[in-house]
Tab-separated table of C-alpha atoms in Angstrom:
chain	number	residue	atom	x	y	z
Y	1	UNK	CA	-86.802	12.739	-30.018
Y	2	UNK	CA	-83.356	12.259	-29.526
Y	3	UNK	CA	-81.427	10.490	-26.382
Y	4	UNK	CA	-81.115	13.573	-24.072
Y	5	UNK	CA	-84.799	14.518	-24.819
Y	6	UNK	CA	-85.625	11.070	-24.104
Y	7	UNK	CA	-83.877	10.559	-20.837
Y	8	UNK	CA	-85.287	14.460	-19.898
Y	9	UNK	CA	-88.678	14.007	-20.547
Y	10	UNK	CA	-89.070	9.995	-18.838
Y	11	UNK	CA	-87.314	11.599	-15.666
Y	12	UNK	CA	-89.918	13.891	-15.623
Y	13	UNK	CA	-92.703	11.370	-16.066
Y	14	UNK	CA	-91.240	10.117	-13.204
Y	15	UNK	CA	-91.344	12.531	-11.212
Y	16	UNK	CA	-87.315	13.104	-10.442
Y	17	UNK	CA	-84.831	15.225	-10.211
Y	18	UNK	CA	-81.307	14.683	-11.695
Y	19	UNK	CA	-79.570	14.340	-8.464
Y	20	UNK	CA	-81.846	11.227	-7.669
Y	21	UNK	CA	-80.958	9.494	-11.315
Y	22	UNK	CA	-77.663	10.492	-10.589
Y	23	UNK	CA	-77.785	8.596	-6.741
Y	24	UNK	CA	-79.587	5.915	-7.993
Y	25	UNK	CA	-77.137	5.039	-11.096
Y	26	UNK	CA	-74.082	6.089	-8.837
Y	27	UNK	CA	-72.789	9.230	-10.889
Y	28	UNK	CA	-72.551	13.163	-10.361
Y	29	UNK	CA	-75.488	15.490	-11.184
Y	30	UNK	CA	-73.743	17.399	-13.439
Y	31	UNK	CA	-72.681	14.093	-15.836
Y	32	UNK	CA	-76.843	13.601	-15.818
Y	33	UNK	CA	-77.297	17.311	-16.743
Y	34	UNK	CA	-74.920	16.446	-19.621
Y	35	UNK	CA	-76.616	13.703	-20.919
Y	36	UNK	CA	-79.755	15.884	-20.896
Y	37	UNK	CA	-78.373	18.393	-22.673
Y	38	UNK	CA	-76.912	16.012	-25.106
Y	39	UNK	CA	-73.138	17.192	-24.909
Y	40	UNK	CA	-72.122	13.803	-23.153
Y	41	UNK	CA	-73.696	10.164	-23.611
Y	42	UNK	CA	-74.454	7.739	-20.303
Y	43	UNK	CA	-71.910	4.709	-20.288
Y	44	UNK	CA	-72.767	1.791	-21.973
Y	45	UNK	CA	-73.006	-0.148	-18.606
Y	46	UNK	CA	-75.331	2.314	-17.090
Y	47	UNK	CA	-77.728	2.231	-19.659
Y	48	UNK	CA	-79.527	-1.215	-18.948
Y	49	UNK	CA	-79.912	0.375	-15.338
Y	50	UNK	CA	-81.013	3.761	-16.656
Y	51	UNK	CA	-83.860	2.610	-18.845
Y	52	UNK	CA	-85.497	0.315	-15.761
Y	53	UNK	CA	-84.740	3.341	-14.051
Y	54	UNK	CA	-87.499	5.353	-16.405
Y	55	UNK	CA	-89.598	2.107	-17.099
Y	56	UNK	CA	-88.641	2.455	-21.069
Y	57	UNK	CA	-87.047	-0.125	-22.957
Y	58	UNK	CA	-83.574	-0.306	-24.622
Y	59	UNK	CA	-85.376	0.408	-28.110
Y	60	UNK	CA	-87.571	3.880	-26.962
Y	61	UNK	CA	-83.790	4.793	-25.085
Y	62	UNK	CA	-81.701	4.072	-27.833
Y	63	UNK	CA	-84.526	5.789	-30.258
Y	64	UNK	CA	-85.042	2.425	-32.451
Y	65	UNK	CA	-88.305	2.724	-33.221
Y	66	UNK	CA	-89.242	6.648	-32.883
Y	67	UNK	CA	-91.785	8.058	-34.573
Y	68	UNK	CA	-92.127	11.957	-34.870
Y	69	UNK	CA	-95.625	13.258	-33.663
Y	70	UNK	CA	-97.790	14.986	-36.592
Y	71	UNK	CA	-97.120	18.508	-35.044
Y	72	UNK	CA	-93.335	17.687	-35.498
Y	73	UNK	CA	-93.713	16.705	-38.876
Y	74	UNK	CA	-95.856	20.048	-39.631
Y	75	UNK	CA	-92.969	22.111	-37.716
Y	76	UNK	CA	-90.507	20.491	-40.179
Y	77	UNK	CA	-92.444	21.051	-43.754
Y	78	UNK	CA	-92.710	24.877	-42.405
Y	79	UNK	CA	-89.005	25.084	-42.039
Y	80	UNK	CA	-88.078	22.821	-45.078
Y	81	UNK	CA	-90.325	25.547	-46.875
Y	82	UNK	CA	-89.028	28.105	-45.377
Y	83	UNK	CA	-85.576	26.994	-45.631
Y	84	UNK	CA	-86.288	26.919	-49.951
Y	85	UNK	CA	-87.754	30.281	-49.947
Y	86	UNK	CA	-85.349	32.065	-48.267
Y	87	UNK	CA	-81.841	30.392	-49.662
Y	88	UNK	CA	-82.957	28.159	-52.575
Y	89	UNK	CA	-83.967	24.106	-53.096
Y	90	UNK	CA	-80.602	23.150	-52.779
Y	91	UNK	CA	-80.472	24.219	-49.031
Y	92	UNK	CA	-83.942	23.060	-48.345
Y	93	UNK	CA	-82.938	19.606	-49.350
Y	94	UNK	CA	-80.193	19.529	-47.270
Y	95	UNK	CA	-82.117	20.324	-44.649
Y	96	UNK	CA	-84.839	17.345	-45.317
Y	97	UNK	CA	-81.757	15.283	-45.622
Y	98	UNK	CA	-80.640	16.208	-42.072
Y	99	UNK	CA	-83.680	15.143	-40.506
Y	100	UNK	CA	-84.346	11.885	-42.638
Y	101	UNK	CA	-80.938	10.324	-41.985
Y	102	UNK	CA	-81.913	11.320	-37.932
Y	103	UNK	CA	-85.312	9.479	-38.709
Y	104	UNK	CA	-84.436	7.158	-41.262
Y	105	UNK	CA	-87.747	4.527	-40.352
Y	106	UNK	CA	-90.242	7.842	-40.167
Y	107	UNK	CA	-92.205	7.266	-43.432
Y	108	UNK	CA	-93.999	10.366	-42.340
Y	109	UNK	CA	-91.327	12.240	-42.396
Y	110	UNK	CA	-90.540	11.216	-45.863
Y	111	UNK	CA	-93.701	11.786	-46.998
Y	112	UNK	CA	-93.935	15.372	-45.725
Y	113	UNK	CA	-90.675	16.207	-47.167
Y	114	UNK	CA	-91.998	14.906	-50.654
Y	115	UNK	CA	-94.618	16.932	-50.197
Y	116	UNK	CA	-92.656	20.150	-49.829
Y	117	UNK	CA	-90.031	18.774	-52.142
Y	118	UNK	CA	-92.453	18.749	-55.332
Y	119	UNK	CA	-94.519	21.501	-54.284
Y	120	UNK	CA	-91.561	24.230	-54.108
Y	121	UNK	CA	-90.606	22.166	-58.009
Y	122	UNK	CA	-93.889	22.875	-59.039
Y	123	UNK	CA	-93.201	26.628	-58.371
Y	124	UNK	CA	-89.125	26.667	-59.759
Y	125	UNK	CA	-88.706	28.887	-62.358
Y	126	UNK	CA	-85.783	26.540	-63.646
Y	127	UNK	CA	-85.243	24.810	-66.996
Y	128	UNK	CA	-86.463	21.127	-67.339
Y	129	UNK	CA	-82.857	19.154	-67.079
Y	130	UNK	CA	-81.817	21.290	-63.992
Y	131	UNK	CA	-85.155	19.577	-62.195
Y	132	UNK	CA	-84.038	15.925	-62.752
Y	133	UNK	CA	-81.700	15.534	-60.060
Y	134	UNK	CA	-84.467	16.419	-57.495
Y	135	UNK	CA	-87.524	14.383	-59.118
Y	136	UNK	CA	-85.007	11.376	-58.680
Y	137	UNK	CA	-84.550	12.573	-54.966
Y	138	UNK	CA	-88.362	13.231	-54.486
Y	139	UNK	CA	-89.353	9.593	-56.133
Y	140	UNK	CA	-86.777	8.093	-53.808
Y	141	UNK	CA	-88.843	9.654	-50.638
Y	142	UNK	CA	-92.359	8.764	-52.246
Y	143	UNK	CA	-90.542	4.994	-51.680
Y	144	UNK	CA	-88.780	5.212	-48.771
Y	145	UNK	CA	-92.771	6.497	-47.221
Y	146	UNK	CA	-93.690	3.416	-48.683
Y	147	UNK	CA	-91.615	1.333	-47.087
Y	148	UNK	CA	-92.101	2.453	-43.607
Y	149	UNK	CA	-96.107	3.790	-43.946
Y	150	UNK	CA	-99.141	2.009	-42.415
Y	151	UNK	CA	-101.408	1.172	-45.437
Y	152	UNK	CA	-102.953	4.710	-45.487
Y	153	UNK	CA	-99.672	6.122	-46.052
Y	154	UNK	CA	-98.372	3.544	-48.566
Y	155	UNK	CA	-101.278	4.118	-50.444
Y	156	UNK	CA	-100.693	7.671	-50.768
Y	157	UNK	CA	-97.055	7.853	-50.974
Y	158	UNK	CA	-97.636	5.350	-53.984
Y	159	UNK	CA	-99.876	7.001	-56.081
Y	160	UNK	CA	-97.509	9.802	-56.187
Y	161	UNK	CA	-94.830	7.269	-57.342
Y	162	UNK	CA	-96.805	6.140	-59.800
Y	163	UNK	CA	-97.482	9.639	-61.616
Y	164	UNK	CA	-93.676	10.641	-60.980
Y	165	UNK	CA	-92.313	7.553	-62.623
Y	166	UNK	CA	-95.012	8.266	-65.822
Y	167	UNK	CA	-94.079	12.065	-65.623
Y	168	UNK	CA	-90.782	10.803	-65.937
Y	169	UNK	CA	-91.520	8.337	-68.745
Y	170	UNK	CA	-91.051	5.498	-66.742
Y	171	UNK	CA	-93.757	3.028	-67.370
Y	172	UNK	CA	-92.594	-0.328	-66.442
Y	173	UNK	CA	-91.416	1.191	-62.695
Y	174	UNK	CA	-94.877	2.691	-62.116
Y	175	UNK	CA	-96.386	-0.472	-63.187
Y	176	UNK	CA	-94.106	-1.805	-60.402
Y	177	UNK	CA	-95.290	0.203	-57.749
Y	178	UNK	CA	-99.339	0.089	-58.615
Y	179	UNK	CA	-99.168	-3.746	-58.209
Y	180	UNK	CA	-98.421	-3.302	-54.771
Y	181	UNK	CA	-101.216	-1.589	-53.963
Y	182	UNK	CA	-104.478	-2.476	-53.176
Y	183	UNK	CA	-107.923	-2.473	-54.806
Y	184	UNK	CA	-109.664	0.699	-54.211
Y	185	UNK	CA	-112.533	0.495	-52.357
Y	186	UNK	CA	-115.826	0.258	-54.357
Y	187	UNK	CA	-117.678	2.560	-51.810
Y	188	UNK	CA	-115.303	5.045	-49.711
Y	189	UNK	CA	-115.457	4.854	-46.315
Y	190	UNK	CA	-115.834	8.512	-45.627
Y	191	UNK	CA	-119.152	8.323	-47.128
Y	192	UNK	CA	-120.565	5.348	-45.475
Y	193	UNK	CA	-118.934	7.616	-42.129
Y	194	UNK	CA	-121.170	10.858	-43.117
Y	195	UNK	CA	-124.266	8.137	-43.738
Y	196	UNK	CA	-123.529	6.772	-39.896
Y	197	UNK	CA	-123.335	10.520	-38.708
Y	198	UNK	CA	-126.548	11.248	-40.863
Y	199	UNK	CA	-128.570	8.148	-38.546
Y	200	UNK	CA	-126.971	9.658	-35.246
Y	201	UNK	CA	-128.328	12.727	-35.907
Y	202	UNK	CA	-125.021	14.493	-36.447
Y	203	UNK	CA	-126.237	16.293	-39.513
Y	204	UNK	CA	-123.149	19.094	-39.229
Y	205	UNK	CA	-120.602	16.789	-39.084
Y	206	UNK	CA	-122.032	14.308	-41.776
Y	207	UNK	CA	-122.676	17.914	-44.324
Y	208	UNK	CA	-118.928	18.596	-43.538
Y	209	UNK	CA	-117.652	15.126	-44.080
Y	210	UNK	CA	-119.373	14.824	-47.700
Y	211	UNK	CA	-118.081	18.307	-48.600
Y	212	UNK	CA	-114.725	17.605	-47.848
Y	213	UNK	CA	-114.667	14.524	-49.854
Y	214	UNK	CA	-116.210	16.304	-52.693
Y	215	UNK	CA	-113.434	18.197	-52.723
Y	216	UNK	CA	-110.853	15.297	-53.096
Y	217	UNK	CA	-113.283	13.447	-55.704
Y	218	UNK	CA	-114.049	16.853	-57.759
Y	219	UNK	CA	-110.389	17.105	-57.991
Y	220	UNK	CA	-109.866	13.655	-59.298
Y	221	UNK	CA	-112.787	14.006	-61.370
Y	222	UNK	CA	-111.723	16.550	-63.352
Y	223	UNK	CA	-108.092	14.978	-63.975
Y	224	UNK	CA	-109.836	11.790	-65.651
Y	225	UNK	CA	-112.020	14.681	-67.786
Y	226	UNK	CA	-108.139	16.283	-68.728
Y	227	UNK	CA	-106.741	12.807	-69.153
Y	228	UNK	CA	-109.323	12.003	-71.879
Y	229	UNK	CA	-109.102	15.163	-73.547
Y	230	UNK	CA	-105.267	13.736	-74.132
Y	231	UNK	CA	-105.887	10.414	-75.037
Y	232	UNK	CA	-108.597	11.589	-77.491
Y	233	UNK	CA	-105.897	14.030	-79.306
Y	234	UNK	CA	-103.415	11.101	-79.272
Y	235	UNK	CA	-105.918	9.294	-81.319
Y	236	UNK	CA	-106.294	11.984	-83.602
Y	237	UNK	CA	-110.206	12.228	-82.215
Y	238	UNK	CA	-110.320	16.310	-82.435
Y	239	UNK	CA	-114.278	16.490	-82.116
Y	240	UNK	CA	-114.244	14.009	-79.318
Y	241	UNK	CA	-111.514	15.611	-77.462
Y	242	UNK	CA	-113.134	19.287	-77.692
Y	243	UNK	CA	-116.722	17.618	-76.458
Y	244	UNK	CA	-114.758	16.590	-73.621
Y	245	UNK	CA	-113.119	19.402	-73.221
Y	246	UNK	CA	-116.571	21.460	-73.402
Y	247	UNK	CA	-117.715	18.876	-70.702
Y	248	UNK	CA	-114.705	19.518	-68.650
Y	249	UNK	CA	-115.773	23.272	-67.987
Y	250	UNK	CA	-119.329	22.485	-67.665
Y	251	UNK	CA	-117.946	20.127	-64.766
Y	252	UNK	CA	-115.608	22.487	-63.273
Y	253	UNK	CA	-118.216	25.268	-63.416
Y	254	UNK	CA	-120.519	22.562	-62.025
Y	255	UNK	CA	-118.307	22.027	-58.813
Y	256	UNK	CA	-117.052	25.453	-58.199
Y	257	UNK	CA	-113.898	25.137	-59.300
Y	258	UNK	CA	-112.889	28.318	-59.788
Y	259	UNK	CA	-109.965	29.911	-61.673
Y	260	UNK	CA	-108.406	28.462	-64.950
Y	261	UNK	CA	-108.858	24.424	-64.241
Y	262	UNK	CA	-112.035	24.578	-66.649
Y	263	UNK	CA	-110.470	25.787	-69.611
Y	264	UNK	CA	-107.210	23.134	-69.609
Y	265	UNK	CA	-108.992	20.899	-72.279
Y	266	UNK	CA	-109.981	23.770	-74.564
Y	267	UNK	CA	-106.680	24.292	-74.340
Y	268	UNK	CA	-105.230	21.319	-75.252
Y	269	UNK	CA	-106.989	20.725	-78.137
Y	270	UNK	CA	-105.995	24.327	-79.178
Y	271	UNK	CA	-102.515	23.938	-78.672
Y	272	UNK	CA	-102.270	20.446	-80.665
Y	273	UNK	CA	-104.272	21.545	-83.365
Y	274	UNK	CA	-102.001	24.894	-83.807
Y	275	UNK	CA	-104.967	26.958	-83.660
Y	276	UNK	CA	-103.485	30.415	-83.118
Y	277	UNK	CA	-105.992	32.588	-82.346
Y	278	UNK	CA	-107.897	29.994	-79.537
Y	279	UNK	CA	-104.663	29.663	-77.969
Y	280	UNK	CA	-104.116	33.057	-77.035
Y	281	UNK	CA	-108.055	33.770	-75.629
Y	282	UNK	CA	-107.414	30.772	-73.997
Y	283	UNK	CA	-104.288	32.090	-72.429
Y	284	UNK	CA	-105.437	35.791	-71.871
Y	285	UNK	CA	-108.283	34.428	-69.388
Y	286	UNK	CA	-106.354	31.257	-67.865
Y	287	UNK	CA	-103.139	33.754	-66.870
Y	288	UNK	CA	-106.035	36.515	-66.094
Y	289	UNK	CA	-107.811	34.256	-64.065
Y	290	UNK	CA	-104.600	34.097	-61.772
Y	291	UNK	CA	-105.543	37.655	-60.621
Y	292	UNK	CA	-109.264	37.087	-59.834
Y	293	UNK	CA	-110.522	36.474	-56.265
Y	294	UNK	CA	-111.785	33.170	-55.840
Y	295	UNK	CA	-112.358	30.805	-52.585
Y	296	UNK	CA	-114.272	27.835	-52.351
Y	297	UNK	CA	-115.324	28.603	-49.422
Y	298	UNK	CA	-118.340	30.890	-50.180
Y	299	UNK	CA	-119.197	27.971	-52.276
Y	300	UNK	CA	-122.523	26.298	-50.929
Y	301	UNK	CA	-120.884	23.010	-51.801
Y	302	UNK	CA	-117.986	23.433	-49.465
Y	303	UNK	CA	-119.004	26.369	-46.638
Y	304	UNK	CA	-119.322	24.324	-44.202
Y	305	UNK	CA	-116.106	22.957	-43.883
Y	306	UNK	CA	-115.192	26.559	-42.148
Y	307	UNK	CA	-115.740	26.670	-38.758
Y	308	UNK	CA	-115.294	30.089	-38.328
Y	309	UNK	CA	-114.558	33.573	-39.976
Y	310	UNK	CA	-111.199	33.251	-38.645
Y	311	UNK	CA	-110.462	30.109	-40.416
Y	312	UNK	CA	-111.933	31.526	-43.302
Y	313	UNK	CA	-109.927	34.624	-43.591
Y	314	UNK	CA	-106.725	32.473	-43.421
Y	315	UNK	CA	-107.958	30.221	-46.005
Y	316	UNK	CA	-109.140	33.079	-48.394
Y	317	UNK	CA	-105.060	34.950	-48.009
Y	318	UNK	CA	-103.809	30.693	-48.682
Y	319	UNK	CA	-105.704	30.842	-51.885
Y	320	UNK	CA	-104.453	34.353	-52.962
Y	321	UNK	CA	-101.094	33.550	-52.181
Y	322	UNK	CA	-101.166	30.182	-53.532
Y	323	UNK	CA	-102.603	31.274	-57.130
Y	324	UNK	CA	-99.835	34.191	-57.589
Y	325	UNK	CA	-97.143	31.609	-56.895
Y	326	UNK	CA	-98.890	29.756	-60.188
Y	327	UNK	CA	-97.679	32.476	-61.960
Y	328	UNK	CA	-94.069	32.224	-62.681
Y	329	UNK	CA	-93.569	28.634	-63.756
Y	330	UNK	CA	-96.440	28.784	-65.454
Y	331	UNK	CA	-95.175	31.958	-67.624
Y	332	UNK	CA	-92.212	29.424	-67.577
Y	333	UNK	CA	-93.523	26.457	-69.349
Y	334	UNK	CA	-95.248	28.861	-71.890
Y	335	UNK	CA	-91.570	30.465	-72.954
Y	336	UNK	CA	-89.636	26.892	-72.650
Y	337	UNK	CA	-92.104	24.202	-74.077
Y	338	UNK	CA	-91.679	22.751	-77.225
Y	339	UNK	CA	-95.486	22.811	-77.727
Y	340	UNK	CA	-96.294	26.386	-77.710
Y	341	UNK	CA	-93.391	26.695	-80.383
Y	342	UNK	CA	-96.380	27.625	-83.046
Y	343	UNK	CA	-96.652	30.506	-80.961
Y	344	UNK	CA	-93.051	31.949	-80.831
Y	345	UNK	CA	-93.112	34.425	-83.751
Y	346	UNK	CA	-96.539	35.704	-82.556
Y	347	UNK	CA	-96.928	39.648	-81.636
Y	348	UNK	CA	-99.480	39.089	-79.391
Y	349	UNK	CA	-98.090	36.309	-77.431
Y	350	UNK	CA	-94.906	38.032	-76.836
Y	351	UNK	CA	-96.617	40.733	-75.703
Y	352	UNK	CA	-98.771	38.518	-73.154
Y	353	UNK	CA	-95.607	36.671	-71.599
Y	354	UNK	CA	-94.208	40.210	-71.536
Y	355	UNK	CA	-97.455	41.607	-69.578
Y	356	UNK	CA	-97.857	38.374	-67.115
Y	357	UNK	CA	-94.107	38.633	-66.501
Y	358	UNK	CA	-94.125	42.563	-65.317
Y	359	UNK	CA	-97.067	41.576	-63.244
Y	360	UNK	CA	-95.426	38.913	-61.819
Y	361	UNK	CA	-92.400	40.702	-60.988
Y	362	UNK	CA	-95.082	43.627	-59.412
Y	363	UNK	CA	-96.765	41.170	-57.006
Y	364	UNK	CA	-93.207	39.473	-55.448
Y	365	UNK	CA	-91.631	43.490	-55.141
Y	366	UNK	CA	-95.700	44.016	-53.384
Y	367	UNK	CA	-94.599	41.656	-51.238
């Protein structure tokens, strides 16, 4: 909050009107209606008086040390994401901006403007060297949450340094930031939670606890599986990397992880080796996939994390809207990376981008 919502909402907790601050600190109403409404500031010699006036120290007045409440911070990723989708990243980063130099000791607030920050980058349809500018930006706000987190938050914030500063080929400076943080845990506490639930008799909550951190660990899971596949090709270890990669799906399948997240190892091994025709099956079903109904949700691994149909309908439009979004950088990095270059002179892959992209263009004018 901001002065005049301070003073406004401590009078009220107080219990009084503006004409009694006003008699007590020996002004007119109207110059305490100002300061409420934030077009005029309370004297610097009335403001010791003032803040023993609403039992609040100099700090919570002056807005030192204020933190924004996690509703706040939700109201401000809609807008920043808003704000991008309606006039472009360059706006919605000027908007972040706004609010971090109001909040510059919020590492929430950084953190949720990250967030939105490489989210809507994920989505750009924009060439590689027009996206540096903002990675530096978003890495810079990964820190700055570090900096001003509890551990939870540090932790977090700092694992998404860490894979920036890789992405970015930046090895030594995510070396930097890993050493500061701390061991994982060898058993994770959400677990040993659902196991306390389990002995209470809380059988619902402890079933919803596990499934939701199934969800975290089958994603992380299957990014070690895609990792390998990588490291395996670097070493020029084709058979090993397509065994993972055959694992991979069997995992994602496994989990019900729907969509094309099974078939990015097959892929990989396809595209290094330059085999033609496994590229483009593998790309006909991955950009198909896009298209296909899918929600965890029915899943009998992760139902009961819905509490009702409500919340389920709302999660089921989330996923639908969330994979078409996929679509258009990922048509993107097909026509602009240097890896699919095998690929260029090929018929049938023109034709594909050409297909994907008309659909693509179909589902925003649907919208």
């Amino acid at each position: 909050m901001k002065m005049n919502e301070v003073i406004r909402a401590k009078r009220r907790e107080q219990k009084m009107t503006q004409e009694q601050v006003a008699e007590y600190l020996g002004v007119t109403a109207p110059a305490v209606h100002k300061w409420e409404k934030g077009s005029a500031y309370p004297d610097i010699t009335l403001v010791p008086a003032l803040a023993r006036l609403l039992q609040i120290d100099l700090e919570t007045l002056f807005c030192f040390r204020e933190e924004l409440t996690e509703k706040e911070i939700v109201n401000f990723q809609n807008e920043m994401a808003d704000t991008v989708k309606e006039r472009g990243l360059e706006a919605g980063c000027s908007f972040a901006e706004e609010k971090l130099r109001e909040y510059p000791n919020c590492g929430l607030l950084f953190h949720g403007a990250a967030l939105i920050l490489q989210g809507s980058l994920m989505m750009a349809d924009m060439p590689e060297n027009e996206k540096k500018n903002y990675k530096r930006k978003l890495i810079n706000w990964y820190e700055r949450a570090m900096e001003h987190g509890d551990e939870k938050l540090r932790n977090r914030a700092g694992s998404m340094a860490v894979a920036m500063y890789l992405g970015e080929g930046q090895a030594e400076k995510a070396q930097a930031i890993l050493d500061c943080l701390p061991e994982p845990q060898s058993v994770r506490k959400y677990v040993q939670q659902a196991d306390i639930y389990a002995e209470q008799g809380k059988n619902d909550e402890a079933a919803r606890l596990l499934s939701r951190e199934l969800t975290q660990l089958s994603t992380e899971v299957l990014g070690i599986l895609d990792r390998m596949v990588g490291l395996e090709l670097s070493l020029r270890n084709v058979e090993k990397a397509q065994e993972i990669a055959e694992k991979l799906e069997e995992t994602a399948n496994a989990l019900d992880q729907g969509g094309y997240i099974g078939m990015i190892g097959k892929l990989q091994v396809a595209v290094k080796t330059k085999n033609v025709q496994a590229s483009l099956n593998l790309l006909e079903k991955m950009l198909s996939s896009v298209f296909v109904p899918w929600n965890r949700w029915e899943s009998v691994l992760y139902y009961r994390m819905i509490l009702n149909e409500e919340f389920k309908e709302k999660q089921r439009n989330v996923q639908k809207e969330s994979q078409l979004v996929i679509l258009p950088p990922l048509l993107a990095e097909l026509e602009n990376n240097s890896d699919y270059d095998f690929l260029r002179g090929n018929d049938e892959f023109q034709r594909m981008l050409e297909k994907y992209r008309r659909r693509s263009s179909q589902n925003s004018q649907g919208d």
